[in-house]
Short mmCIF file of C-alpha atoms and ligand atoms in Angstrom, two decimals:
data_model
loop_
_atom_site.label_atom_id
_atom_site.label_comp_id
_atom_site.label_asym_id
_atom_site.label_seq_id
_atom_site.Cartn_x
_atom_site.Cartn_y
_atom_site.Cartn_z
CA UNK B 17 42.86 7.98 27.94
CA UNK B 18 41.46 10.95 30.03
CA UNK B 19 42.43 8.96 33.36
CA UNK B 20 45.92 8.26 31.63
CA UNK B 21 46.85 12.10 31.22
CA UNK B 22 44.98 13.71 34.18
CA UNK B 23 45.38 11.66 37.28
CA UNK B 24 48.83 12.81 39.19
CA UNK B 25 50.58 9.92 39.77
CA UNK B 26 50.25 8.98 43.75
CA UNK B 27 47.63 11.24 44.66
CA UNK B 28 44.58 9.44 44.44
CA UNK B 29 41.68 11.76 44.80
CA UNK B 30 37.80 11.40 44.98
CA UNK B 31 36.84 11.14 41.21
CA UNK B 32 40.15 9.19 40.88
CA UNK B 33 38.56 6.61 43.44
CA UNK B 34 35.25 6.72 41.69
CA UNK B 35 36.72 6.04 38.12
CA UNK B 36 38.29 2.98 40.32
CA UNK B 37 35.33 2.01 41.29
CA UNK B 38 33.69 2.04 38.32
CA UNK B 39 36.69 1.01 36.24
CA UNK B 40 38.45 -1.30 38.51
CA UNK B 41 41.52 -1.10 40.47
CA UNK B 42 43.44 -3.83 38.23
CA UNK B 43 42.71 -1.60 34.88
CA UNK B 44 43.76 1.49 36.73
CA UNK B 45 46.86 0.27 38.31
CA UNK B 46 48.14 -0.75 34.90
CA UNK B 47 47.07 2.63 33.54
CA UNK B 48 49.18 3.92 36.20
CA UNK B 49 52.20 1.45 35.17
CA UNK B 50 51.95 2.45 31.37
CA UNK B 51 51.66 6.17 32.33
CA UNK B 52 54.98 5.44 34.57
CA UNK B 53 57.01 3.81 31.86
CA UNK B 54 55.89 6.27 29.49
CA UNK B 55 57.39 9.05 31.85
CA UNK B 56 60.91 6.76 32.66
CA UNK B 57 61.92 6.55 28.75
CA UNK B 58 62.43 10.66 29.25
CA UNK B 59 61.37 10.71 25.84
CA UNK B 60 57.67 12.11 27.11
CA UNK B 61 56.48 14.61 29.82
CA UNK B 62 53.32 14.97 31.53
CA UNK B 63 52.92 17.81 29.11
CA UNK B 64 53.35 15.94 26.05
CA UNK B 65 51.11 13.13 27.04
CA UNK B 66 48.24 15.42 27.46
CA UNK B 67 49.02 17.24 24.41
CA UNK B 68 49.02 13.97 22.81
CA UNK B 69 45.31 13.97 24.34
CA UNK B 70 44.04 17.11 23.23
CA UNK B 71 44.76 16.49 19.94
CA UNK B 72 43.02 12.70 19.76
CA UNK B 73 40.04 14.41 21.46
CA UNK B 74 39.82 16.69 18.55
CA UNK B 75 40.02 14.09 15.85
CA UNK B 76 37.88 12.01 17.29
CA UNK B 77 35.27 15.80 17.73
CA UNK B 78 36.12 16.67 14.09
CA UNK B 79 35.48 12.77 13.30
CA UNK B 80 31.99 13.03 14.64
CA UNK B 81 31.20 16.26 12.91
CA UNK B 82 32.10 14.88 9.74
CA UNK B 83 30.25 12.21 10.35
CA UNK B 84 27.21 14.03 11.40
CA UNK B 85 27.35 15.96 7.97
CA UNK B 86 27.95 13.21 5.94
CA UNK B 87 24.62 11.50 7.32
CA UNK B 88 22.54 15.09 6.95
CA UNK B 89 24.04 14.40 3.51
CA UNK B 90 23.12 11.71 2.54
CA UNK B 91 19.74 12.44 3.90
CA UNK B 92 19.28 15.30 2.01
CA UNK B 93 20.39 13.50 -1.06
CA UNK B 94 17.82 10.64 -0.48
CA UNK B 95 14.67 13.39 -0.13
CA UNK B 96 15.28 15.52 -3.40
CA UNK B 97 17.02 12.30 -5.51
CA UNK B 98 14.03 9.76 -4.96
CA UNK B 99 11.28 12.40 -6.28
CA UNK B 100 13.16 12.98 -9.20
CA UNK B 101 13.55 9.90 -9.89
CA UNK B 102 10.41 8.50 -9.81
CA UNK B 103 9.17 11.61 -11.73
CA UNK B 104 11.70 10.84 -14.60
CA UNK B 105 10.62 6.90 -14.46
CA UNK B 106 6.90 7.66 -14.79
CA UNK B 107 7.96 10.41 -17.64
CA UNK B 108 10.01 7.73 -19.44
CA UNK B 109 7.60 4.80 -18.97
CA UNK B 110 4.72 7.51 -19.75
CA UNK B 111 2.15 6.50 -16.46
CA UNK B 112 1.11 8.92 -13.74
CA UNK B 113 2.65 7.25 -11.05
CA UNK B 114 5.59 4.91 -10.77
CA UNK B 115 4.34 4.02 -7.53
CA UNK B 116 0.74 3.17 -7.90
CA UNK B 117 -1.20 5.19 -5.75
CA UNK B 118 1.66 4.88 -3.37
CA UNK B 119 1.02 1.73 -2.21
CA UNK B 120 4.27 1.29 -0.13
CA UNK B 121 3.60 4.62 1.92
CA UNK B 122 -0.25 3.28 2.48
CA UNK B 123 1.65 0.21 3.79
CA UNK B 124 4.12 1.68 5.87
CA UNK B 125 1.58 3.97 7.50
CA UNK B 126 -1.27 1.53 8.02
CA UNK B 127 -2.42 0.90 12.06
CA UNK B 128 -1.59 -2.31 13.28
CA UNK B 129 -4.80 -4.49 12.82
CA UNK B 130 -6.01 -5.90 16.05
CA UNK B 131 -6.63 -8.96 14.15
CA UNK B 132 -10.69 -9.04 15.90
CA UNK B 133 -12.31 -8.34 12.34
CA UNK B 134 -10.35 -11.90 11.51
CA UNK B 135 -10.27 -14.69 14.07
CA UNK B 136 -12.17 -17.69 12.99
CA UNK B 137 -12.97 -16.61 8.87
CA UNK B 138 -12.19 -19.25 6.86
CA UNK B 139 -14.79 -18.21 3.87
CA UNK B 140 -17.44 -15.56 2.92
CA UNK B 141 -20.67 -15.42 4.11
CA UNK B 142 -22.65 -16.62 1.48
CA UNK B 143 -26.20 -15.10 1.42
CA UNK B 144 -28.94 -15.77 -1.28
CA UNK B 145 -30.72 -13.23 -2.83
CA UNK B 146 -32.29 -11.29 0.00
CA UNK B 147 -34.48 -7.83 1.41
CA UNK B 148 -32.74 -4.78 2.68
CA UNK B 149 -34.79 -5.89 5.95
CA UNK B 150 -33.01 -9.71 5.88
CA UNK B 151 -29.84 -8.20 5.32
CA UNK B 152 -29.58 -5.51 7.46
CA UNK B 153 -27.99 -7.29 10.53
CA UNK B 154 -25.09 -7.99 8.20
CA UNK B 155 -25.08 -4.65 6.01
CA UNK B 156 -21.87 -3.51 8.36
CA UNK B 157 -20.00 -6.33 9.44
CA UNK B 158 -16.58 -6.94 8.50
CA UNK B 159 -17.34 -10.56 7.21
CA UNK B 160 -16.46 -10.75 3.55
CA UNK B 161 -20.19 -11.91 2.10
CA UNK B 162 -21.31 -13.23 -1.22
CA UNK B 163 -25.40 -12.34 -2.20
CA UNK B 164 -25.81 -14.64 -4.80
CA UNK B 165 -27.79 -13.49 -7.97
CA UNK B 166 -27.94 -10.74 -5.95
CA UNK B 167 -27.30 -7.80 -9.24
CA UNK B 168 -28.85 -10.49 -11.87
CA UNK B 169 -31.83 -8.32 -12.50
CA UNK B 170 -29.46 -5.53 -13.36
CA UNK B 171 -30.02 -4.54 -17.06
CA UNK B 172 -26.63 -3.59 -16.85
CA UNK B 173 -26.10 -7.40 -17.17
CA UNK B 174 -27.40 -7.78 -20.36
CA UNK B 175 -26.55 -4.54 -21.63
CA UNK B 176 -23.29 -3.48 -20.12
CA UNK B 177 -19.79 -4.41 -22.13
CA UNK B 178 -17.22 -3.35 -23.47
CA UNK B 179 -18.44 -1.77 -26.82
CA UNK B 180 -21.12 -0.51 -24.77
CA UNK B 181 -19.12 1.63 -22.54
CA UNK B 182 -16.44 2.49 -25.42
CA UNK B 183 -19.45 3.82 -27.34
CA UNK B 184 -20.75 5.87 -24.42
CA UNK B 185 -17.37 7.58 -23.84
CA UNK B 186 -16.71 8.18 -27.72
CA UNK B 187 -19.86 10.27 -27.66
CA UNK B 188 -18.74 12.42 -24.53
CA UNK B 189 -16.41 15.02 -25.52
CA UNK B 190 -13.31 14.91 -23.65
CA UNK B 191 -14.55 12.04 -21.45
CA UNK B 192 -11.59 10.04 -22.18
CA UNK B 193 -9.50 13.27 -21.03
CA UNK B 194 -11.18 13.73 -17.51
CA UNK B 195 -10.95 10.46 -16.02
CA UNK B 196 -10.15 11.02 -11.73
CA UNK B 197 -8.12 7.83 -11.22
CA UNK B 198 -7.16 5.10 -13.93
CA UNK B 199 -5.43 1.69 -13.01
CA UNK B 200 -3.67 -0.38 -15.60
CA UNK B 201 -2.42 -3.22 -13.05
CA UNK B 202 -0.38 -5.24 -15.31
CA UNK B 203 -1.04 -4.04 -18.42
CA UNK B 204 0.41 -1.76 -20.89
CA UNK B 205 -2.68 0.26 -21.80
CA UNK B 206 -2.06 3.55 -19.81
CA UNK B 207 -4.93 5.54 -20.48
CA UNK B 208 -8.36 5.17 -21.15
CA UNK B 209 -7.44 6.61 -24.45
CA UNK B 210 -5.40 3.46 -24.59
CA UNK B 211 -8.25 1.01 -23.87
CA UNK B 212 -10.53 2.29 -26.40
CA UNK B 213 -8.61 2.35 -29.06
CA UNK B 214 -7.08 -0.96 -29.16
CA UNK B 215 -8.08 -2.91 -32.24
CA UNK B 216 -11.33 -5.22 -31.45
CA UNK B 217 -8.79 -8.31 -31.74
CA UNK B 218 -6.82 -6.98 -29.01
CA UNK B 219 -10.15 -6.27 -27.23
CA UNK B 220 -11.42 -9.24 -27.24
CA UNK B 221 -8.31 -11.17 -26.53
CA UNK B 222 -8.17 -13.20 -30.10
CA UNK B 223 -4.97 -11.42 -30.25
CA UNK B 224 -2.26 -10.21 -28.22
CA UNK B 225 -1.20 -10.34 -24.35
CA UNK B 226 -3.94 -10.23 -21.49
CA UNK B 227 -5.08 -6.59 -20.28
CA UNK B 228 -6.92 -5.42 -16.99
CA UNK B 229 -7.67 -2.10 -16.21
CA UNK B 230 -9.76 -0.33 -14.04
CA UNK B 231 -10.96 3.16 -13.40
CA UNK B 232 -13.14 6.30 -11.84
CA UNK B 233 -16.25 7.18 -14.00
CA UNK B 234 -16.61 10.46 -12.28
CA UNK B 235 -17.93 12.40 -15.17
CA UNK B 236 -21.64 13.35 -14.35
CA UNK B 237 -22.91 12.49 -18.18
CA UNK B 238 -21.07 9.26 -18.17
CA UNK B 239 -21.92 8.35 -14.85
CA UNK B 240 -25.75 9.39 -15.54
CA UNK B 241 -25.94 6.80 -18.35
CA UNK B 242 -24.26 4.22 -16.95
CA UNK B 243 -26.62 4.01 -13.68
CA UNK B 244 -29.36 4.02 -16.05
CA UNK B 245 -28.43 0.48 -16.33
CA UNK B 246 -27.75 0.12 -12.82
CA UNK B 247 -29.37 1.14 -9.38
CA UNK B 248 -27.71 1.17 -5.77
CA UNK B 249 -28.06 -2.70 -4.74
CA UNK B 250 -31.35 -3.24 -3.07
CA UNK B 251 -30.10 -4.87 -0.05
CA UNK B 252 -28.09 -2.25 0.95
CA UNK B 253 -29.00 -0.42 3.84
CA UNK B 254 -31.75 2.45 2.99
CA UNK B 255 -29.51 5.60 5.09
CA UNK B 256 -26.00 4.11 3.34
CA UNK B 257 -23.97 6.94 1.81
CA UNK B 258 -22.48 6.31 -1.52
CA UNK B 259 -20.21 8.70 -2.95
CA UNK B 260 -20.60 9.95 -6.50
CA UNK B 261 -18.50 7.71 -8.65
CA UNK B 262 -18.25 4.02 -9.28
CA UNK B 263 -15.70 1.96 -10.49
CA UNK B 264 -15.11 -0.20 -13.24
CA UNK B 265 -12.98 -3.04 -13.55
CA UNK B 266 -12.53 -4.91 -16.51
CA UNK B 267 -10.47 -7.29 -19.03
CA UNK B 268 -8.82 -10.80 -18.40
CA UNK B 269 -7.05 -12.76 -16.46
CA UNK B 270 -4.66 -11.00 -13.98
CA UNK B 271 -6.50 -8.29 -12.01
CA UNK B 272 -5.25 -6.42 -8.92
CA UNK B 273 -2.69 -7.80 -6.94
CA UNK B 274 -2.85 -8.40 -3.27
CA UNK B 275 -3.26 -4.77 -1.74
CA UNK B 276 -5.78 -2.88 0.98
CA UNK B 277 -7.83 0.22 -0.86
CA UNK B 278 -7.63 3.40 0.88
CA UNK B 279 -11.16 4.41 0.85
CA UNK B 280 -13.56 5.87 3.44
CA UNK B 281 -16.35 3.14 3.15
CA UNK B 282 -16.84 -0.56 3.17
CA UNK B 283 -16.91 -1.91 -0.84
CA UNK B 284 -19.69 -3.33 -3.19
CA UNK B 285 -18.68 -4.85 -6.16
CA UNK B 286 -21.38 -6.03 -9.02
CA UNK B 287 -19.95 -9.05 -11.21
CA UNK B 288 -20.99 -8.50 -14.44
CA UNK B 289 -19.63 -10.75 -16.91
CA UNK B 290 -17.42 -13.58 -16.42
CA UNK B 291 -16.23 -15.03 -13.25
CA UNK B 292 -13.89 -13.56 -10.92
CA UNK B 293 -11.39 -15.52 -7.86
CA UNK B 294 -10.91 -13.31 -4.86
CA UNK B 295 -8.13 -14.43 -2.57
CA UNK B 296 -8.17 -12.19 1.18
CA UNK B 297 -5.59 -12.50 3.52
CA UNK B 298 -5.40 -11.03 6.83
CA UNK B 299 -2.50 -8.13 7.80
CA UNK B 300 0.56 -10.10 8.18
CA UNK B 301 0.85 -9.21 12.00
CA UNK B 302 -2.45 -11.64 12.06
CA UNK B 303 -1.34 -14.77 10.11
CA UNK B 304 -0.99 -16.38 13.70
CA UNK B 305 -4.56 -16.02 14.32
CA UNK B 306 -6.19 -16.05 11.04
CA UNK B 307 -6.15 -17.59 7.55
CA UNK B 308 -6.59 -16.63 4.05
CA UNK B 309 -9.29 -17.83 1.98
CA UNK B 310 -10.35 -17.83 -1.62
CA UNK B 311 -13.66 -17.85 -3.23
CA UNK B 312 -15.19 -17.14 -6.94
CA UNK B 313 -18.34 -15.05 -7.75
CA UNK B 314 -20.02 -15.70 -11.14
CA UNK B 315 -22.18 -13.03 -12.82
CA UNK B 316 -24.85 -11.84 -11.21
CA UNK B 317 -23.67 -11.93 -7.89
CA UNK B 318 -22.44 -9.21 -5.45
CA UNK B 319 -19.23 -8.84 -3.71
CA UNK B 320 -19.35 -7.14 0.18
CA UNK B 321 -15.64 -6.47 1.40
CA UNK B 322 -14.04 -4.09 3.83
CA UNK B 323 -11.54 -3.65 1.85
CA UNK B 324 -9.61 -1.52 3.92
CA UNK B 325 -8.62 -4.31 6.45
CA UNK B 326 -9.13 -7.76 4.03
CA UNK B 327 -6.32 -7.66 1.47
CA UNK B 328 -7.43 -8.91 -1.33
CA UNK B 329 -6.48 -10.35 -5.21
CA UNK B 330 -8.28 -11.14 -8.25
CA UNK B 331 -7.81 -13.42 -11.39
CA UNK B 332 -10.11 -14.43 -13.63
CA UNK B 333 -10.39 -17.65 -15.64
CA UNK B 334 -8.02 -18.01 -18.36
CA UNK B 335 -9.58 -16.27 -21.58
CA UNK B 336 -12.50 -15.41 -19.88
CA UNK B 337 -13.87 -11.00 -19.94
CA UNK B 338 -14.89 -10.41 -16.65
CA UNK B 339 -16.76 -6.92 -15.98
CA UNK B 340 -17.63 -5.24 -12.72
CA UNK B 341 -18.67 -2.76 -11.06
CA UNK B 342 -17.91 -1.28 -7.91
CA UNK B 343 -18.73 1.47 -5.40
CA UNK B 344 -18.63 2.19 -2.00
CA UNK B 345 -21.16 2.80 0.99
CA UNK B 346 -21.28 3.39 4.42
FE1 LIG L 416 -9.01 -3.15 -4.11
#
């Protein structure tokens, strides 16, 4: 269109030649004839034509601007609306987050895995009850590893249940209130309020649907009589940091679902009661190179995985309470 209202007929200059060259003569010369007929019908002028031009070039300018807007738009609709809206979701469903601990932005922010930690793991490393010195050329690896009866001297195995810890948080004031981070996974309980104050029938599973929660015991008087029941597993190394809270995880059936935990250290997890399937997989940008793998722990035995690059699942057998407990070190 520009060439078609700017070039004067006959007098070919040097941009003329170089839209030629880039455009081609054949394209040009029937440019040239259109422009020509155009002229011979008397019913358009030079004038007219690039009037005709100006006025297409503006549309199409105004087109774009609109455009532009509508997209900052549309943008600026997507930031405020989707905040809103998963505020009023969790309000109406009544959890903290409709987007548990916001999984999907963990996952779309994650580094690419090199796929190293990976290559050539088919199954834990399965270790049998063993010294902080035999251990200690494993403490850090990224190898997923099983110690067998490696808690089982725990009291907390005996002593450690559900009316246990219900008990122990009825007789902290406001424990219930103060709890850092609770996960319901599946179920509908969405408090710990919730949990301990479901009828024993429920509890127990005699009656009702499945339930599996887990949470933060970060209360210092809770967290005090718990480890009384409970030390720092022995094998670990001597120097490992642990942070001040553990986790527990407990009820039946479905647990977590396949996800990475966003946590500074490598994980420990004590199996308590029942027994409990893990299923890791590698990042999905490895499932060239590497395989995922199941594997069950029965009570007693501890759990070593780095969590933060093995996703991982859980489900427990059918009917069966499964209680653990987990921390961190590093
Ligand atoms: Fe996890």
């Amino acid at each position: 269109m520009f060439l078609f209202m700017s070039r004067p007929v006959g007098t070919p200059s040097n941009s003329i030649r170089a839209v030629r060259d880039r455009l081609g003569d054949d394209f040009v010369d029937k440019l040239d004839e259109l422009h020509l007929n155009a002229l011979r019908t008397g019913l358009v002028s030079t004038g007219d034509l690039q009037e005709a031009y100006r006025k297409a070039r503006d549309i199409n300018s105004n087109q774009n601007r609109l455009n532009l807007l509508w997209l900052l738009g549309i943008i600026f609709f997507i930031m405020i609306a989707t905040p809103v809206f998963y505020e009023t979701i969790s309000f109406l469903l009544g959890v903290r987050c409709f987007l548990p601990n916001n999984h999907l932005v963990w996952e779309a922010t994650r580094p690419i895995s090199d796929c190293e930690f990976c290559k050539g793991v088919s199954a834990p490393l399965i270790l049998h009850n063993l010294t902080r010195e035999e251990f200690a050329r494993f403490a850090y690896s990224s190898r997923p590893i099983i110690v067998k009866k490696g808690v089982a001297h725990w009291p907390a195995q005996r002593y450690l249940n559900y009316s246990f810890i219900k008990q122990l948080y009825d007789s902290v004031p406001d424990s219930m209130e103060t709890v850092c981070q609770f996960q319901h996974f599946n179920s509908n309980l969405k408090s710990l309020r919730d949990v301990f104050s479901m009828p024993p029938s429920r509890a127990n599973l005699s009656e009702g649907v499945p339930w599996f929660v887990g949470w933060s015991v970060c209360q210092s008087q809770i967290l005090a009589e718990l480890r009384k029941l409970y030390p720092r597993p022995h094998f670990l190394p001597v120097d490992a940091e642990m942070p001040n809270t553990d986790f527990i995880l407990m009820g039946y059936e479905q647990g977590a679902v396949m996800h990475l935990d966003y946590i500074p250290r490598l994980m420990w997890q004590a199996q308590l009661q029942g027994n409990k399937s893990w299923i890791l997989s590698p990042a999905p940008e490895c499932d060239h190179q590497c395989q995922s793998f199941f594997f069950y722990v029965e009570p007693g035995d501890a759990v070593l995985v780095d969590t933060r690059i093995w996703y991982h699942a859980n489900t427990m057998p059918r009917g069966q309470f499964s209680l653990s407990v987990q921390s961190e070190y590093g």
